[in-house]
Amino acid sequence: MRRIPGRIVGQTTDRDGKRGFVLTLQAREQHIRREKATSNICSNQALLALCASVYMSVMGKAGMQEVARQNMSKAHYASGRFPSGSKAFTEPFFNEFVIKLPESSNIPSVNAKLLKAGYIGGYDLGRDYPELAGHMLVAVTERRTKGEIDDFVREWEASL
Amino acid sequence: MKPEKALIFELTQPGRVAYSVPDCDVPEVDPASVIPHGMLRAKPAELPEVYEVDVIRHYTELSRRNFGIDNGFYPLGSCTMKYNPKINEDVARFPGFAKIHPYQPEESIQGALELLFTLQNDLAALTGMDQVTLQPAAGAHGEWTGLMLIRAYHESRGEKRTKVIVPDSSHGTNPASATVAGFETITIPSNDLGLVDLEELRAAVGSDTAALMLTNPNTLGLFERQIEDVAKIIHDAGGLLYYDGANSNAIMGITRPGDMGFDVVHLNLHKTMSTPHGGGGPGAGPVGVKSRLVPFLPKPVVGRTDDGVYYWDTDRPQSIGRVKAYYGNFGILVRAYTYIRTYGPEGLRRVSENAVLNANYMMHRLAPYFEVPYPGVCKHEFVLSGKRLKAFGVRTLDVAKRLLDFGYHPPTVYFPLNVEECIMIEPTETESKETLDAFIDTMIQIAQEAETDPQLVINAPYTTVVKRLDEATAARKPVLNCSC
């Protein structure tokens, strides 16, 4: 713990014994230890931490599960709408899956047509994994409706 | 004893929720039918169970327990806590900027790419560099990036240079970044004027010198008048000059690191370019380089074709690679772009002129009450020493804590390290004379309290939501998780 980088918040007490918080274990940090520091991280991610903290407080114990279930249900619904021959993998998935395009199509052309129709298409996996050329990664979240998913798959088929 | 402020976890009542999501309109999938049994959670995560109103009130109250730049004067030396114009926030929230994703096709983000391209060029123009990368996420990240560029440059020439020189007044990030980048740090003492000691520098350089890291003005708020001699000593030894842009609020439109002889520069956009520090968003530490280092810049950089189409330039075979996912903290870059467009070249020069004027005004008014170790003309910040108050048992830390009772954020204290009981004040250009005078009067009052009633200062603060906190126990017996 005393070698982990980044700032760490700890609980303590004030002169009256009241609970308070401080940045602690600063002896690891660059402003104290200079060239011997084991932490030199200055990018402050407090705003993002705040956003995530508020979100998790709002969603709470039940909400985070509900969101996860909807992600999974909608992604599986979407996957089922694509032609069965287009499924690249059979392993379990959560909220994103890989679609294989027919040999006659290519991803830049499909995604360009989808963009005209108002969609950012699936991620071209061939950019990072040459063996997956012609495969796109499609993600679905709780924010999509059945109608939107149906429309997207229809546009995808039309763009092939 | 009952804590004054409950944690959100302590407000939990089982079954309460703050959210509503639409009913699922597709067939529900049972996770157990998909996810392998051993990977399913046995029970839900222990997150709060509260109403929406609880969340709103809790976080609103937390925000009111903080002191920020919108609450009052914040003369934190070396941090350039200037007012952050609200137009920056408005522009960063334009849906066209806020709701795009970095994986989008280039033709669908031409506006964003044009903004980045323009900002790269603006920062290059301001610093006198040939090209800029916007990727680094913070100042120290920029330092590390710059040092990796310096390393790649030397290696491309078949040279093994292992040492980075820093003055003793440098920011702690400089030696720390050098270590993380695989260099050995050589610290050289400053001279009696608080400037780089040329004899010490000449003695420190050699065929193993990779670079000198320097701020100018330096951490004492003093302009390194011999910078051209410094540059010559380093360059003659085959090393490069690294400019830590922490203090560039003093020089915009007046001089440029590139003209002083620096080869690599980072800028802290959250200082000089009025983007938020800390709570308002991450930082950004763009790095600019002279042409001989351009081939090594992180990829991609934003390019423009002759037809005016913007694109990610990834065809850079000598690049050190990516230093940040995607292309840096984009929302922060939008704010910096907005600031530069708002002020323009003349406006930015006035920013620096007024920052310097404000600092000198404060230094001269405070000089009779606190020791000024380096008298004369300062740039955008200055240091005082509180050592005279030690005779009354009052330390600089006590003065800093007492300032809290008057509604001020304290200055930086105990830095730089070469000034005893150091108090480092940077007013910035965004404060009125009334604000500066009120703060100065408070400092004078505290200096008088230290003589007449030292316990009053030593026991401060009195008016804050918590009193002086036990930092020693917090570090010795860390409590890092809530036990609820």
XYZ file of C-alpha atoms in Angstrom:
644
model
C 0.000 0.000 0.000
C 2.852 2.402 0.752
C 4.179 1.972 -2.777
C 0.917 2.375 -4.725
C 0.965 5.472 -6.974
C -1.635 8.221 -6.896
C -3.206 10.262 -4.171
C -4.970 8.492 -1.317
C -7.713 9.899 0.915
C -7.743 8.753 4.524
C -10.077 9.289 7.438
C -8.863 11.015 10.565
C -10.088 13.260 13.365
C -9.727 16.959 14.105
C -8.681 18.569 17.410
C -12.206 18.103 18.736
C -12.294 14.433 17.767
C -14.665 15.078 14.888
C -14.316 12.920 11.762
C -12.469 14.518 8.868
C -10.538 13.522 5.777
C -7.010 14.226 4.561
C -4.781 13.310 1.659
C -2.538 10.793 3.328
C 0.556 8.657 2.738
C 2.076 11.629 0.930
C 5.602 10.488 1.716
C 5.330 8.434 -1.501
C 4.688 11.545 -3.588
C 6.874 13.699 -5.763
C 6.475 16.967 -3.844
C 7.894 15.306 -0.718
C 10.220 12.624 -2.005
C 11.371 14.161 -5.312
C 13.608 11.730 -7.252
C 12.856 8.931 -4.776
C 9.084 9.251 -5.179
C 7.062 6.156 -6.006
C 4.127 8.319 -7.120
C 4.332 11.118 -9.659
C 0.703 11.234 -10.758
C -0.729 14.715 -11.011
C -3.736 14.212 -13.297
C -6.643 14.929 -10.994
C -9.615 12.729 -11.799
C -11.773 14.057 -8.956
C -14.579 15.278 -11.234
C -14.896 11.866 -12.858
C -14.719 10.192 -9.454
C -17.501 12.519 -8.295
C -19.662 11.675 -11.332
C -19.198 7.947 -10.754
C -19.887 8.327 -7.036
C -23.144 10.256 -7.663
C -24.205 7.753 -10.320
C -23.605 4.768 -8.036
C -25.465 6.523 -5.218
C -28.432 7.188 -7.487
C -28.541 3.714 -8.968
C -27.701 2.039 -5.695
C -27.668 -1.624 -4.913
C -30.759 -2.487 -6.995
C -30.225 -0.053 -9.855
C -26.772 -1.239 -10.820
C -28.143 -4.764 -11.137
C -31.144 -3.561 -13.143
C -28.905 -1.696 -15.562
C -26.658 -4.725 -15.975
C -29.669 -6.988 -16.634
C -31.046 -4.579 -19.248
C -27.650 -4.327 -20.944
C -27.469 -8.073 -21.161
C -31.075 -8.604 -22.269
C -30.913 -5.934 -24.966
C -27.541 -7.070 -26.279
C -28.799 -10.646 -26.543
C -31.969 -9.442 -28.241
C -29.853 -7.456 -30.725
C -27.522 -10.381 -31.346
C -30.554 -12.559 -32.101
C -31.775 -10.096 -34.760
C -28.641 -10.493 -36.875
C -28.556 -13.346 -39.415
C -27.398 -16.512 -37.690
C -24.451 -16.904 -40.069
C -23.034 -13.552 -38.967
C -22.236 -14.590 -35.384
C -18.480 -14.891 -35.025
C -18.302 -16.508 -31.591
C -20.436 -18.808 -29.470
C -18.881 -17.989 -26.094
C -20.975 -16.212 -23.437
C -21.158 -12.433 -23.755
C -22.471 -9.565 -21.665
C -23.386 -6.433 -23.618
C -21.251 -6.543 -26.738
C -20.750 -9.137 -29.447
C -18.865 -9.661 -32.704
C -20.584 -9.715 -36.102
C -18.861 -11.162 -39.170
C -19.653 -9.487 -42.453
C -20.256 -11.504 -45.649
C -17.155 -11.783 -47.860
C -18.800 -9.440 -50.362
C -18.947 -6.536 -47.868
C -16.351 -4.482 -46.079
C -16.604 -2.526 -42.866
C -15.623 0.971 -44.078
C -18.340 0.811 -46.732
C -20.971 -0.569 -44.324
C -20.131 2.012 -41.656
C -20.170 4.847 -44.207
C -23.700 3.865 -45.231
C -24.745 3.494 -41.606
C -23.353 6.966 -40.872
C -25.565 8.407 -43.634
C -28.502 6.652 -41.990
C -27.590 8.252 -38.655
C -25.692 5.470 -36.922
C -22.095 5.103 -35.777
C -21.559 1.481 -36.852
C -19.701 -1.297 -35.082
C -16.011 -1.054 -34.263
C -13.733 -2.440 -36.983
C -11.792 -5.129 -35.121
C -9.469 -5.651 -38.084
C -7.778 -2.377 -37.095
C -6.357 -4.027 -34.000
C -6.568 -7.743 -34.811
C -5.625 -8.495 -38.451
C -7.096 -12.013 -38.107
C -10.491 -10.391 -37.415
C -10.673 -8.328 -40.605
C -14.318 -8.063 -41.648
C -15.523 -8.378 -38.042
C -17.278 -5.577 -36.198
C -17.914 -5.187 -32.475
C -21.466 -4.108 -31.594
C -22.356 -2.850 -28.102
C -25.857 -2.325 -26.703
C -26.700 -0.540 -23.461
C -29.796 -0.025 -21.327
C -30.461 3.243 -23.160
C -31.554 1.578 -26.416
C -35.126 0.529 -27.105
C -36.374 -2.509 -28.976
C -37.459 -0.252 -31.831
C -34.009 1.335 -32.123
C -32.345 -2.065 -32.144
C -34.711 -3.352 -34.859
C -34.067 -0.238 -36.979
C -30.300 -0.559 -36.615
C -30.229 -4.182 -37.707
C -32.468 -3.317 -40.695
C -30.088 -0.518 -41.767
C -27.109 -2.821 -41.276
C -28.633 -5.411 -43.611
C -29.428 -2.721 -46.164
C -25.835 -1.465 -46.057
C -24.214 -4.805 -46.930
C -19.140 11.265 19.306
C -21.691 11.699 16.550
C -20.013 12.796 13.315
C -21.305 16.090 11.990
C -21.722 14.859 8.445
C -22.960 11.389 7.584
C -21.445 9.447 4.710
C -23.864 8.535 1.928
C -23.527 4.899 3.064
C -24.755 5.882 6.512
C -28.003 7.210 5.030
C -28.956 3.802 3.618
C -32.388 2.355 4.347
C -32.913 -1.032 2.685
C -35.193 -0.917 -0.332
C -34.899 2.818 -1.059
C -33.995 3.771 -4.630
C -33.195 7.073 -6.345
C -33.415 5.845 -9.922
C -36.015 4.877 -12.445
C -35.224 3.232 -15.740
C -37.799 2.341 -18.372
C -39.161 -1.202 -18.261
C -37.132 -3.585 -20.328
C -38.961 -3.877 -23.682
C -37.168 -6.991 -24.912
C -37.325 -10.530 -23.503
C -35.438 -10.647 -20.211
C -32.345 -12.811 -20.160
C -31.575 -14.604 -16.924
C -27.884 -13.902 -16.212
C -27.551 -17.422 -14.804
C -28.423 -18.802 -18.242
C -25.522 -16.937 -19.858
C -22.766 -16.226 -17.344
C -20.836 -19.256 -16.055
C -21.971 -20.050 -12.521
C -18.647 -19.361 -10.825
C -18.543 -15.833 -12.230
C -21.969 -14.732 -10.966
C -22.040 -12.520 -7.879
C -23.505 -14.230 -4.832
C -24.958 -10.935 -3.589
C -25.263 -7.387 -4.891
C -22.562 -4.766 -4.366
C -22.929 -2.842 -1.095
C -24.002 0.429 -2.664
C -26.155 3.094 -0.966
C -29.936 2.669 -0.856
C -31.305 6.190 -0.693
C -33.907 8.496 -2.257
C -33.026 10.983 -4.994
C -33.500 13.892 -2.599
C -30.953 12.300 -0.262
C -28.405 12.148 -3.074
C -29.001 15.764 -4.083
C -28.787 17.105 -0.548
C -25.766 14.978 0.337
C -23.633 16.047 -2.594
C -24.813 19.651 -2.482
C -23.737 19.795 1.154
C -20.377 18.223 0.315
C -19.820 20.900 -2.330
C -20.505 23.594 0.269
C -17.826 22.160 2.543
C -15.135 22.952 -0.036
C -13.211 26.096 -0.793
C -12.764 26.628 -4.525
C -11.807 29.362 -6.944
C -15.463 30.440 -7.153
C -15.536 30.944 -3.363
C -12.678 33.368 -2.975
C -9.058 34.357 -3.374
C -6.741 31.398 -3.885
C -3.111 32.613 -4.014
C -1.587 29.130 -4.166
C 1.914 29.776 -5.471
C 3.025 27.850 -8.539
C -0.520 26.642 -9.184
C -1.921 29.676 -11.070
C -5.373 29.496 -9.502
C -6.916 32.057 -11.815
C -10.646 32.479 -12.285
C -11.941 29.986 -14.859
C -14.265 31.816 -17.277
C -17.696 30.226 -17.480
C -17.771 30.475 -21.276
C -15.148 27.693 -21.283
C -17.656 25.450 -19.524
C -20.484 26.423 -21.884
C -18.464 25.586 -24.976
C -17.143 22.308 -23.561
C -20.759 21.259 -23.035
C -21.880 21.865 -26.618
C -23.405 18.492 -27.547
C -21.186 18.355 -30.630
C -18.134 18.364 -28.363
C -19.475 16.604 -25.277
C -21.270 13.700 -26.945
C -18.751 12.409 -29.431
C -16.603 9.321 -29.091
C -12.955 9.054 -30.111
C -13.608 5.920 -32.180
C -15.939 7.770 -34.522
C -14.983 7.962 -38.209
C -12.835 11.013 -38.956
C -15.450 12.431 -41.343
C -17.951 12.592 -38.461
C -15.641 14.588 -36.126
C -14.081 17.174 -38.444
C -15.047 19.983 -36.060
C -13.297 18.364 -33.127
C -10.214 17.609 -35.196
C -10.070 21.188 -36.494
C -10.232 22.457 -32.906
C -7.364 20.171 -31.875
C -5.300 21.094 -34.936
C -5.781 24.801 -34.253
C -4.912 24.387 -30.596
C -1.733 22.466 -31.495
C -0.701 25.401 -33.673
C -1.730 28.059 -31.134
C 0.365 26.454 -28.411
C 3.300 26.034 -30.784
C 3.069 29.742 -31.645
C 2.871 30.781 -27.977
C 5.873 28.690 -26.937
C 8.037 29.068 -30.035
C 7.981 25.343 -30.768
C 7.549 23.584 -34.118
C 4.920 20.989 -33.209
C 2.763 20.105 -30.224
C 1.132 16.927 -28.918
C -2.026 17.367 -26.894
C -2.028 13.844 -25.465
C -0.440 14.203 -21.992
C -3.062 14.309 -19.247
C -1.223 16.506 -16.749
C 1.945 18.454 -16.115
C 3.961 15.539 -14.730
C 2.692 13.383 -17.581
C 3.932 16.052 -19.982
C 7.316 16.034 -18.238
C 7.573 12.277 -18.583
C 6.516 12.477 -22.236
C 9.082 15.187 -22.918
C 11.825 13.171 -21.237
C 10.908 10.085 -23.278
C 11.211 12.260 -26.411
C 14.632 13.436 -25.244
C 15.665 9.832 -24.614
C 14.442 8.760 -28.084
C 16.331 11.666 -29.668
C 19.640 10.787 -28.008
C 19.202 7.085 -28.746
C 18.482 7.827 -32.417
C 21.921 9.429 -32.539
C 23.537 6.417 -30.904
C 24.221 8.318 -27.681
C 23.650 7.006 -24.195
C 22.912 9.954 -21.958
C 21.690 9.074 -18.489
C 21.594 12.244 -16.422
C 19.017 14.995 -16.020
C 20.019 18.172 -14.195
C 17.517 20.120 -12.070
C 18.014 23.177 -9.867
C 17.274 22.800 -6.150
C 14.303 25.155 -6.518
C 12.611 22.915 -9.105
C 9.200 21.349 -8.708
C 9.320 17.878 -7.154
C 7.758 16.516 -10.312
C 10.938 17.267 -12.296
C 13.262 14.864 -10.473
C 10.424 12.362 -10.015
C 9.587 12.409 -13.745
C 13.259 12.014 -14.626
C 13.477 8.946 -12.407
C 10.314 7.411 -13.859
C 11.698 8.024 -17.370
C 14.820 6.065 -16.419
C 17.259 8.937 -15.855
C 19.445 9.777 -12.912
C 18.799 13.204 -11.381
C 21.557 15.683 -10.596
C 20.417 18.554 -8.352
C 22.435 21.758 -8.493
C 22.226 24.562 -5.915
C 20.953 28.013 -6.897
C 23.188 31.057 -6.505
C 22.710 33.917 -4.025
C 20.297 35.633 -6.390
C 18.056 32.550 -6.529
C 19.076 31.803 -10.111
C 20.884 28.933 -11.828
C 24.515 28.996 -10.722
C 26.474 28.850 -13.983
C 29.626 27.503 -12.329
C 27.671 24.705 -10.686
C 26.011 23.998 -14.019
C 29.331 23.873 -15.881
C 30.644 21.459 -13.272
C 27.579 19.224 -13.588
C 27.364 18.836 -17.380
C 29.192 16.216 -19.373
C 28.895 13.666 -22.126
C 26.251 11.871 -20.045
C 23.966 14.937 -19.753
C 20.611 14.212 -21.344
C 18.844 17.426 -20.364
C 18.381 20.310 -17.978
C 14.855 20.840 -16.653
C 14.025 24.426 -15.810
C 11.134 26.776 -15.249
C 11.552 30.360 -16.365
C 10.567 32.368 -14.433
C 11.789 29.920 -11.848
C 10.030 28.696 -8.763
C 11.127 31.749 -6.775
C 9.253 33.902 -9.290
C 12.543 35.191 -10.734
C 13.394 35.419 -14.405
C 16.539 33.458 -15.278
C 18.352 36.363 -16.936
C 21.284 34.188 -17.980
C 19.078 31.732 -19.810
C 21.023 32.097 -23.065
C 24.261 31.193 -21.243
C 22.470 28.270 -19.599
C 21.262 27.062 -22.996
C 24.735 27.320 -24.470
C 26.315 25.306 -21.655
C 23.764 22.516 -22.062
C 23.794 22.502 -25.854
C 27.597 22.578 -26.017
C 27.583 19.447 -23.862
C 25.168 17.790 -26.289
C 22.196 17.968 -23.923
C 18.717 19.378 -24.461
C 16.763 22.029 -22.577
C 13.410 21.118 -21.058
C 11.006 23.930 -20.172
C 8.571 23.214 -17.357
C 5.646 25.448 -18.322
C 4.280 25.711 -14.789
C 5.147 29.405 -14.725
C 4.215 30.398 -18.256
C 1.459 32.693 -16.975
C 4.281 35.215 -16.555
C 5.509 35.301 -20.133
C 2.659 34.947 -22.639
C 3.179 37.259 -25.569
C 6.337 38.658 -23.967
C 8.926 35.952 -24.554
C 8.922 32.317 -25.674
C 10.786 29.252 -24.412
C 11.686 28.441 -28.012
C 13.456 31.806 -28.327
C 15.309 31.263 -25.049
C 16.849 28.051 -26.413
C 14.506 25.415 -25.009
C 13.978 22.269 -27.095
C 11.001 20.721 -25.290
C 8.154 22.469 -23.451
C 5.137 21.350 -21.531
C 2.270 23.664 -20.683
C -0.170 23.165 -17.824
C -3.464 24.150 -19.459
C -5.099 24.032 -16.014
C -2.763 26.804 -14.930
C -2.061 29.180 -17.786
C -5.083 28.479 -19.997
C -7.738 28.770 -17.262
C -9.011 25.202 -17.441
C -10.180 23.842 -14.091
C -7.863 22.331 -11.544
C -8.791 19.236 -9.654
C -12.458 19.176 -8.849
C -13.537 20.801 -12.100
C -11.907 18.287 -14.375
C -8.651 16.562 -15.170
C -5.626 18.572 -16.229
C -3.803 18.643 -19.528
C -0.073 18.912 -20.184
C 0.547 19.380 -23.924
C 4.169 19.072 -25.028
C 5.820 21.132 -27.755
C 9.139 20.351 -29.406
C 11.642 21.833 -31.820
C 11.837 20.276 -35.275
C 14.651 17.837 -34.468
C 12.374 16.121 -31.932
C 9.182 16.155 -34.035
C 9.678 12.626 -35.479
C 9.487 11.150 -31.969
C 6.212 12.799 -30.880
C 3.497 10.478 -29.594
C 1.133 9.307 -32.289
C -1.330 10.172 -33.501
C -1.111 13.920 -33.954
C -3.856 15.758 -35.807
C -2.941 16.532 -39.408
C -4.595 18.452 -42.234
C -4.480 17.568 -45.900
C -3.966 20.185 -48.598
C -7.731 19.962 -49.184
C -8.424 21.033 -45.620
C -9.493 17.617 -44.354
C -8.403 16.817 -40.808
C -7.149 13.340 -39.907
C -5.324 11.285 -37.302
C -1.701 11.158 -38.429
C -0.540 7.706 -37.327
C 2.174 7.181 -39.930
C 5.060 8.172 -37.685
C 7.604 5.360 -37.622
C 9.949 6.986 -35.070
C 7.151 7.897 -32.654
C 7.546 6.941 -28.990
C 3.959 5.626 -29.307
C 0.789 6.591 -27.525
C 1.085 8.177 -24.084
C -2.651 8.478 -23.409
C -5.711 6.589 -24.531
C -7.293 8.320 -27.523
C -6.099 11.929 -27.694
C -5.804 13.475 -24.251
C -8.472 15.095 -22.123
C -10.556 16.499 -24.967
C -13.063 18.464 -22.856
C -10.184 20.314 -21.235
C -8.634 21.053 -24.622
C -11.944 22.620 -25.723
C -11.841 24.905 -22.687
C -8.239 25.963 -23.421
C -9.104 26.620 -27.074
C -12.042 28.774 -25.957
C -9.817 30.754 -23.590
C -7.239 31.451 -26.295
C -9.948 32.523 -28.783
C -11.574 34.740 -26.128
C -8.387 36.639 -25.305
C -6.417 36.596 -28.533
C -2.697 37.396 -28.700
C -2.988 40.904 -27.246
C -5.272 39.730 -24.469
C -2.937 36.930 -23.460
C -0.068 39.400 -23.241
C -2.170 41.599 -20.933
C -2.939 38.515 -18.819
C 0.764 38.009 -18.176
C 1.461 41.717 -17.636
C -1.274 41.985 -15.023
C -0.243 38.729 -13.312
C 3.266 40.166 -12.911
C 1.989 43.572 -11.788
C -0.273 42.037 -9.147
C 2.553 39.899 -7.742
C 4.929 42.854 -7.481
C 2.276 45.008 -5.812
C 1.676 42.354 -3.161
C 5.363 41.692 -2.588
C 6.099 45.356 -1.979
C 3.190 45.836 0.408
C 4.082 42.697 2.411
C 7.849 43.310 2.518
C 7.826 45.293 5.797
C 6.066 42.426 7.626
C 7.630 39.275 6.195
C 11.154 38.673 5.039
C 11.650 38.812 1.269
C 14.631 36.538 0.610
C 15.043 37.647 -3.008
C 14.132 41.334 -3.240
C 13.813 43.201 -6.506
C 11.327 42.677 -9.284
C 9.476 39.375 -9.371
C 7.431 37.865 -12.154
C 3.990 36.316 -11.580
C 4.744 35.008 -8.064
C 7.066 35.640 -5.152
C 8.278 33.976 -2.004
C 8.295 35.264 1.560
C 9.911 33.708 4.594
C 7.964 33.411 7.830
C 11.108 32.765 9.887
C 10.819 36.030 11.842
C 7.630 34.667 13.465
C 9.422 31.592 14.755
C 10.653 33.701 17.678
C 7.032 33.813 18.863
C 6.540 30.080 18.342
C 4.493 30.636 15.197
C 5.299 28.650 12.070
C 4.392 29.284 8.463
C 1.933 26.387 8.715
C 0.100 28.258 11.488
C -0.162 31.381 9.346
C -1.593 29.252 6.545
C -4.190 27.701 8.853
C -5.128 31.099 10.312
C -5.829 32.445 6.799
C -8.645 29.892 6.543
C -10.525 31.756 9.277
C -10.598 34.841 7.063
C -11.992 32.981 4.065
C -8.785 32.638 2.053
C -7.121 29.617 0.605
C -3.561 29.731 1.946
C -0.548 30.268 -0.294
C 1.811 27.391 -1.027
C 3.997 26.755 2.024
C 7.365 25.087 2.605
C 8.122 25.212 -1.116
C 10.524 25.822 -2.751
C 12.750 23.910 -0.380
C 15.639 26.372 -0.459
C 13.685 29.050 1.451
C 13.184 28.620 5.202
C 9.527 28.750 6.400
C 8.604 29.558 2.833
C 5.342 31.251 1.837
C 4.813 31.345 -1.920
C 2.160 33.704 -3.260
C 0.745 33.834 -6.781
C -2.182 36.231 -7.104
C -2.851 35.763 -10.860
C -4.299 38.464 -13.122
C -7.950 37.832 -12.346
C -8.041 39.554 -8.938
C -8.992 43.162 -8.268
C -6.861 45.575 -6.245
C -9.510 45.445 -3.497
C -9.083 41.675 -3.207
C -5.291 41.952 -3.109
C -5.439 44.709 -0.468
C -7.863 42.771 1.715
C -5.617 39.719 1.651
C -2.508 41.789 2.368
C -4.250 43.458 5.323
C -5.147 40.013 6.664
C -1.542 38.811 6.341
C -0.383 41.904 8.244
C -2.987 41.284 10.927
C -1.859 37.666 11.339
C 1.783 38.772 11.597
C 0.723 41.130 14.422
C -1.354 38.395 16.097
C 1.712 36.151 16.033
C 3.534 38.719 18.178
C 0.735 39.700 20.543
C -1.263 36.462 20.856
C 0.646 33.566 19.285
C -1.738 30.910 20.653
C -4.517 32.463 18.585
C -2.556 31.663 15.438
C -1.174 28.330 16.612
C -4.646 26.915 17.341
C -6.265 28.130 14.112
C -8.509 27.511 12.276
C -11.683 28.121 14.261
C -14.362 28.762 11.647
C -13.923 25.848 9.244
C -16.160 22.744 9.126
C -13.398 20.793 10.848
C -10.524 22.101 12.928
C -6.880 21.166 12.539
C -6.770 17.552 11.363
C -4.539 14.823 12.749
C -2.450 14.053 9.685
C 0.202 12.074 11.569
C -2.216 9.396 12.755
C -3.850 9.310 9.321
C -0.500 8.356 7.802
C 0.609 6.046 10.618
C -2.661 4.102 10.870
C -4.367 4.651 7.530
C -8.158 4.334 7.466
C -8.915 4.105 3.756
C -12.286 2.333 3.673
C -15.503 3.120 5.450
C -16.367 0.375 7.879
C -20.118 0.706 7.406
